[in-house]
Tab-separated table of N, CA and C in Angstrom:
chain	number	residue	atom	x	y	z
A	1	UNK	N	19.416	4.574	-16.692
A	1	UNK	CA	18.211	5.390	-16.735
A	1	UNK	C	18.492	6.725	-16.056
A	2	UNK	N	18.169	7.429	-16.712
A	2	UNK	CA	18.749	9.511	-16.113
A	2	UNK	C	17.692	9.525	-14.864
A	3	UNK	N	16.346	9.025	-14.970
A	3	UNK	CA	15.701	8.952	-13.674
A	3	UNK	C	14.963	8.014	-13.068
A	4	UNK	N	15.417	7.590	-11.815
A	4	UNK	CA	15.161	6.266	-11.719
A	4	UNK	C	16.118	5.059	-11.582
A	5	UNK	N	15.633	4.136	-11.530
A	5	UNK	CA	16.314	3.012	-11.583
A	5	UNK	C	15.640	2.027	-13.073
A	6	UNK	N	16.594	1.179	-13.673
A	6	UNK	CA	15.525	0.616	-14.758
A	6	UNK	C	15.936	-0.911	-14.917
A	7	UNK	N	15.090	-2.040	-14.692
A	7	UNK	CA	15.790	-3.406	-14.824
A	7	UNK	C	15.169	-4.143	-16.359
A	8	UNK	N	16.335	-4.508	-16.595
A	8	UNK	CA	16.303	-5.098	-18.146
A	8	UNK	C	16.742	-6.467	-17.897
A	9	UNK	N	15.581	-6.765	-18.935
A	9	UNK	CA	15.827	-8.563	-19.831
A	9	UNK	C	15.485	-8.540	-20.976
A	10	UNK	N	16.543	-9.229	-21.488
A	10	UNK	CA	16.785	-9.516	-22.870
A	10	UNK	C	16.722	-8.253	-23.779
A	11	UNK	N	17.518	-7.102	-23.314
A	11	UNK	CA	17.460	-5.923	-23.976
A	11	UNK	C	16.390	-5.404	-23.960
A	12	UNK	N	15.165	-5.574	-22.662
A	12	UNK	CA	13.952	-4.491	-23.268
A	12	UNK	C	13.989	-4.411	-21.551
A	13	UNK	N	13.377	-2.945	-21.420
A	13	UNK	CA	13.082	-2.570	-19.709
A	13	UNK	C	11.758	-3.531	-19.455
A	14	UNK	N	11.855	-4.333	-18.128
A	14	UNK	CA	11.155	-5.301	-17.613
A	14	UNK	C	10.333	-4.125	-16.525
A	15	UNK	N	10.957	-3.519	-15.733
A	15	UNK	CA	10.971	-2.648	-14.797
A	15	UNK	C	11.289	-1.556	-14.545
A	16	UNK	N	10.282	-0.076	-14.243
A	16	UNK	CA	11.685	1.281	-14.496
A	16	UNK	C	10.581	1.456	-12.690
A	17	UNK	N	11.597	2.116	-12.051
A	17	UNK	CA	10.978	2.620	-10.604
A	17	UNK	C	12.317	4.203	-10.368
A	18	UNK	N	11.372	4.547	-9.761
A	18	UNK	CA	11.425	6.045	-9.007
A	18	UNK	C	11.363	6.650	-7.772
A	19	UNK	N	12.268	6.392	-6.536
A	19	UNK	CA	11.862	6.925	-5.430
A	19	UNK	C	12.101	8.155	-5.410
A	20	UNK	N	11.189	8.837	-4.171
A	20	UNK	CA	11.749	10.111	-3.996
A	20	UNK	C	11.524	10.811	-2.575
A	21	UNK	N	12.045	11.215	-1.574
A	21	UNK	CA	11.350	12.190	-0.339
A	21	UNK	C	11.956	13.513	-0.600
A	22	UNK	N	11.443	13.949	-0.068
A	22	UNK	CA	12.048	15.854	0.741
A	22	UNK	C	10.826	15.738	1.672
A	23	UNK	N	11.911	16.428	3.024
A	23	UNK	CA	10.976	16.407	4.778
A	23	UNK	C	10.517	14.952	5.147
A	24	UNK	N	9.137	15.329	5.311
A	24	UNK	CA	8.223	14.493	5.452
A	24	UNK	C	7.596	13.884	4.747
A	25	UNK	N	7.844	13.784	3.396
A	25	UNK	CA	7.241	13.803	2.503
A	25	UNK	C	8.002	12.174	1.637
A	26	UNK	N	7.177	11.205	1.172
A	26	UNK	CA	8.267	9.852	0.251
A	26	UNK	C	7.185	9.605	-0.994
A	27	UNK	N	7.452	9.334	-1.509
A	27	UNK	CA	6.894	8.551	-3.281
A	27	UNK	C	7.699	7.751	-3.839
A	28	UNK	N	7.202	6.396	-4.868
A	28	UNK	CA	7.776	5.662	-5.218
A	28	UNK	C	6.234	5.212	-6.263
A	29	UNK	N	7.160	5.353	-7.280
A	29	UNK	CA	6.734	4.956	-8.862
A	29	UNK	C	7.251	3.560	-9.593
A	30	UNK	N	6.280	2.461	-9.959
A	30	UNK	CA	6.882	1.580	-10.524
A	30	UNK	C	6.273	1.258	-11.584
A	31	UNK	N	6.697	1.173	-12.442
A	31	UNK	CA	6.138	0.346	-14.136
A	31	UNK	C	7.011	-0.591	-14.569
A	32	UNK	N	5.694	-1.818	-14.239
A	32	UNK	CA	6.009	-2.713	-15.179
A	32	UNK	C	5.504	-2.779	-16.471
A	33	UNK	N	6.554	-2.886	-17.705
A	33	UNK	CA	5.999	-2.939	-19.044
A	33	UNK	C	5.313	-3.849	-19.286
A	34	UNK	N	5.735	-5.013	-18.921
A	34	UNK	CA	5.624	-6.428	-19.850
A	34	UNK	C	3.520	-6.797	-19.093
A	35	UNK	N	3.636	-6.281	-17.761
A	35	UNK	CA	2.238	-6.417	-17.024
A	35	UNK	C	1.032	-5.296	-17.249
A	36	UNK	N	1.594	-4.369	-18.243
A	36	UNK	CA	1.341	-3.129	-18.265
A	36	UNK	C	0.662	-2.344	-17.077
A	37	UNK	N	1.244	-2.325	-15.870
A	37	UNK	CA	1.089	-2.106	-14.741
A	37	UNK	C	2.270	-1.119	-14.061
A	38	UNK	N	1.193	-0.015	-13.838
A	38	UNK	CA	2.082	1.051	-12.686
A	38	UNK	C	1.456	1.647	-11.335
A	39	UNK	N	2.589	1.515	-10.323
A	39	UNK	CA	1.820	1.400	-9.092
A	39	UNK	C	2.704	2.846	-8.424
A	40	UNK	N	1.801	3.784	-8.112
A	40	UNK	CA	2.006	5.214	-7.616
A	40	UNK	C	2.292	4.955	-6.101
A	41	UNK	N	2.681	5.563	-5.287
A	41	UNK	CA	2.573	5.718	-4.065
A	41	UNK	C	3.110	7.176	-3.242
A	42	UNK	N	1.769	7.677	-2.731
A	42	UNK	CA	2.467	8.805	-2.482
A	42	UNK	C	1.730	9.041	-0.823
A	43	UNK	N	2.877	9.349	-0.052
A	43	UNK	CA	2.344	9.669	1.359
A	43	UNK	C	3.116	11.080	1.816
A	44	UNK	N	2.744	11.023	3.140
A	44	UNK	CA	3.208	12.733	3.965
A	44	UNK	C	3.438	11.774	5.068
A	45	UNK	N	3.706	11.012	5.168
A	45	UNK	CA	4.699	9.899	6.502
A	45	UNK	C	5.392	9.139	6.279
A	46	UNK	N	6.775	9.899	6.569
A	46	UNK	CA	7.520	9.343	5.488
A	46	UNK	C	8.763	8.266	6.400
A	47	UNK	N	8.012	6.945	6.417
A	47	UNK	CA	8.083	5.499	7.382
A	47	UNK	C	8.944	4.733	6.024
A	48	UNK	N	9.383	5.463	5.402
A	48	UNK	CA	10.069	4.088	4.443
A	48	UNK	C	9.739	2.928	4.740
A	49	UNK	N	9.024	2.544	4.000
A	49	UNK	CA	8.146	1.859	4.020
A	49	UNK	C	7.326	1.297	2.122
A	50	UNK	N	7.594	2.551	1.373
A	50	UNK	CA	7.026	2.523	0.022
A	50	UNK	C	7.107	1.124	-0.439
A	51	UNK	N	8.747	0.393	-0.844
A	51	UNK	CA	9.063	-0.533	-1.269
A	51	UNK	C	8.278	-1.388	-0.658
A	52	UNK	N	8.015	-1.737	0.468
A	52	UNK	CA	7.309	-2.967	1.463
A	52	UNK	C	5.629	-3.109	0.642
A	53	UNK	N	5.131	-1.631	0.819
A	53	UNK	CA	4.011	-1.587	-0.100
A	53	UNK	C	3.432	-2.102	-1.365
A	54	UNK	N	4.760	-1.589	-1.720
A	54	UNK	CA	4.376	-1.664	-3.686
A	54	UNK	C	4.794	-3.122	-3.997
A	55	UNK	N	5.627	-3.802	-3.115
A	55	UNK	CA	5.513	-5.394	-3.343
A	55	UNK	C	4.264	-6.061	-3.161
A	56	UNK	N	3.469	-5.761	-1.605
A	56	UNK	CA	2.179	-6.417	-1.036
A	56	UNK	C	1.066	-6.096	-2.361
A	57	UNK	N	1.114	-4.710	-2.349
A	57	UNK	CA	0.045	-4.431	-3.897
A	57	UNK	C	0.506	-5.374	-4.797
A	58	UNK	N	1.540	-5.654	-5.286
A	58	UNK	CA	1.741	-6.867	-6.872
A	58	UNK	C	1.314	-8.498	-6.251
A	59	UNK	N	1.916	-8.514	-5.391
A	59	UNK	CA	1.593	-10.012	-4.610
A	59	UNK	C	-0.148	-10.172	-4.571
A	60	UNK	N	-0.675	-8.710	-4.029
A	60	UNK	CA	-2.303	-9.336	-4.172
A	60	UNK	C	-2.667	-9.222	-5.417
A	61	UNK	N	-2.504	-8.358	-6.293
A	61	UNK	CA	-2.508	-8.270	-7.612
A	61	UNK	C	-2.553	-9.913	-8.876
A	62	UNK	N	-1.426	-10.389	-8.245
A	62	UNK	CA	-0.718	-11.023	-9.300
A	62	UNK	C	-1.664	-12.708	-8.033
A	63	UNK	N	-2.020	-12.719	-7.670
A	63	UNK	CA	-3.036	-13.706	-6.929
A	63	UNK	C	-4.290	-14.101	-7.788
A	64	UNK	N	-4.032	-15.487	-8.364
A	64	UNK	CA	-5.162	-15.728	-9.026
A	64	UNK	C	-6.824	-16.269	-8.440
């Protein structure tokens, strides 16, 4: 994937994600296809931390 990272099964993208900082500044973009679900994250404290996030959001998400 030219941007990003992209995880595949069975020949189709399952997952494409996007980090990014400059300064103070972090974001992290994830789409899932198959859930048709994309989860933004954008802060000005930049605690790396995004990834920790954007898991807890799918975990409550995906909670029936």
């Amino acid at each position: 994937s030219p941007l990003g990272n992209c995880v595949f099964k069975d020949g189709e993208i399952e997952e494409h994600t996007h980090h990014g900082s400059m300064g103070n500044y972090e974001c992290l973009i994830r789409r899932f296809n198959k859930e048709d679900l994309t989860i933004v994250i954008l802060t000005n404290q930049k605690n790396q931390n995004v990834f920790e996030l954007s898991d807890l959001i799918i975990s409550i998400l995906s909670k029936d």
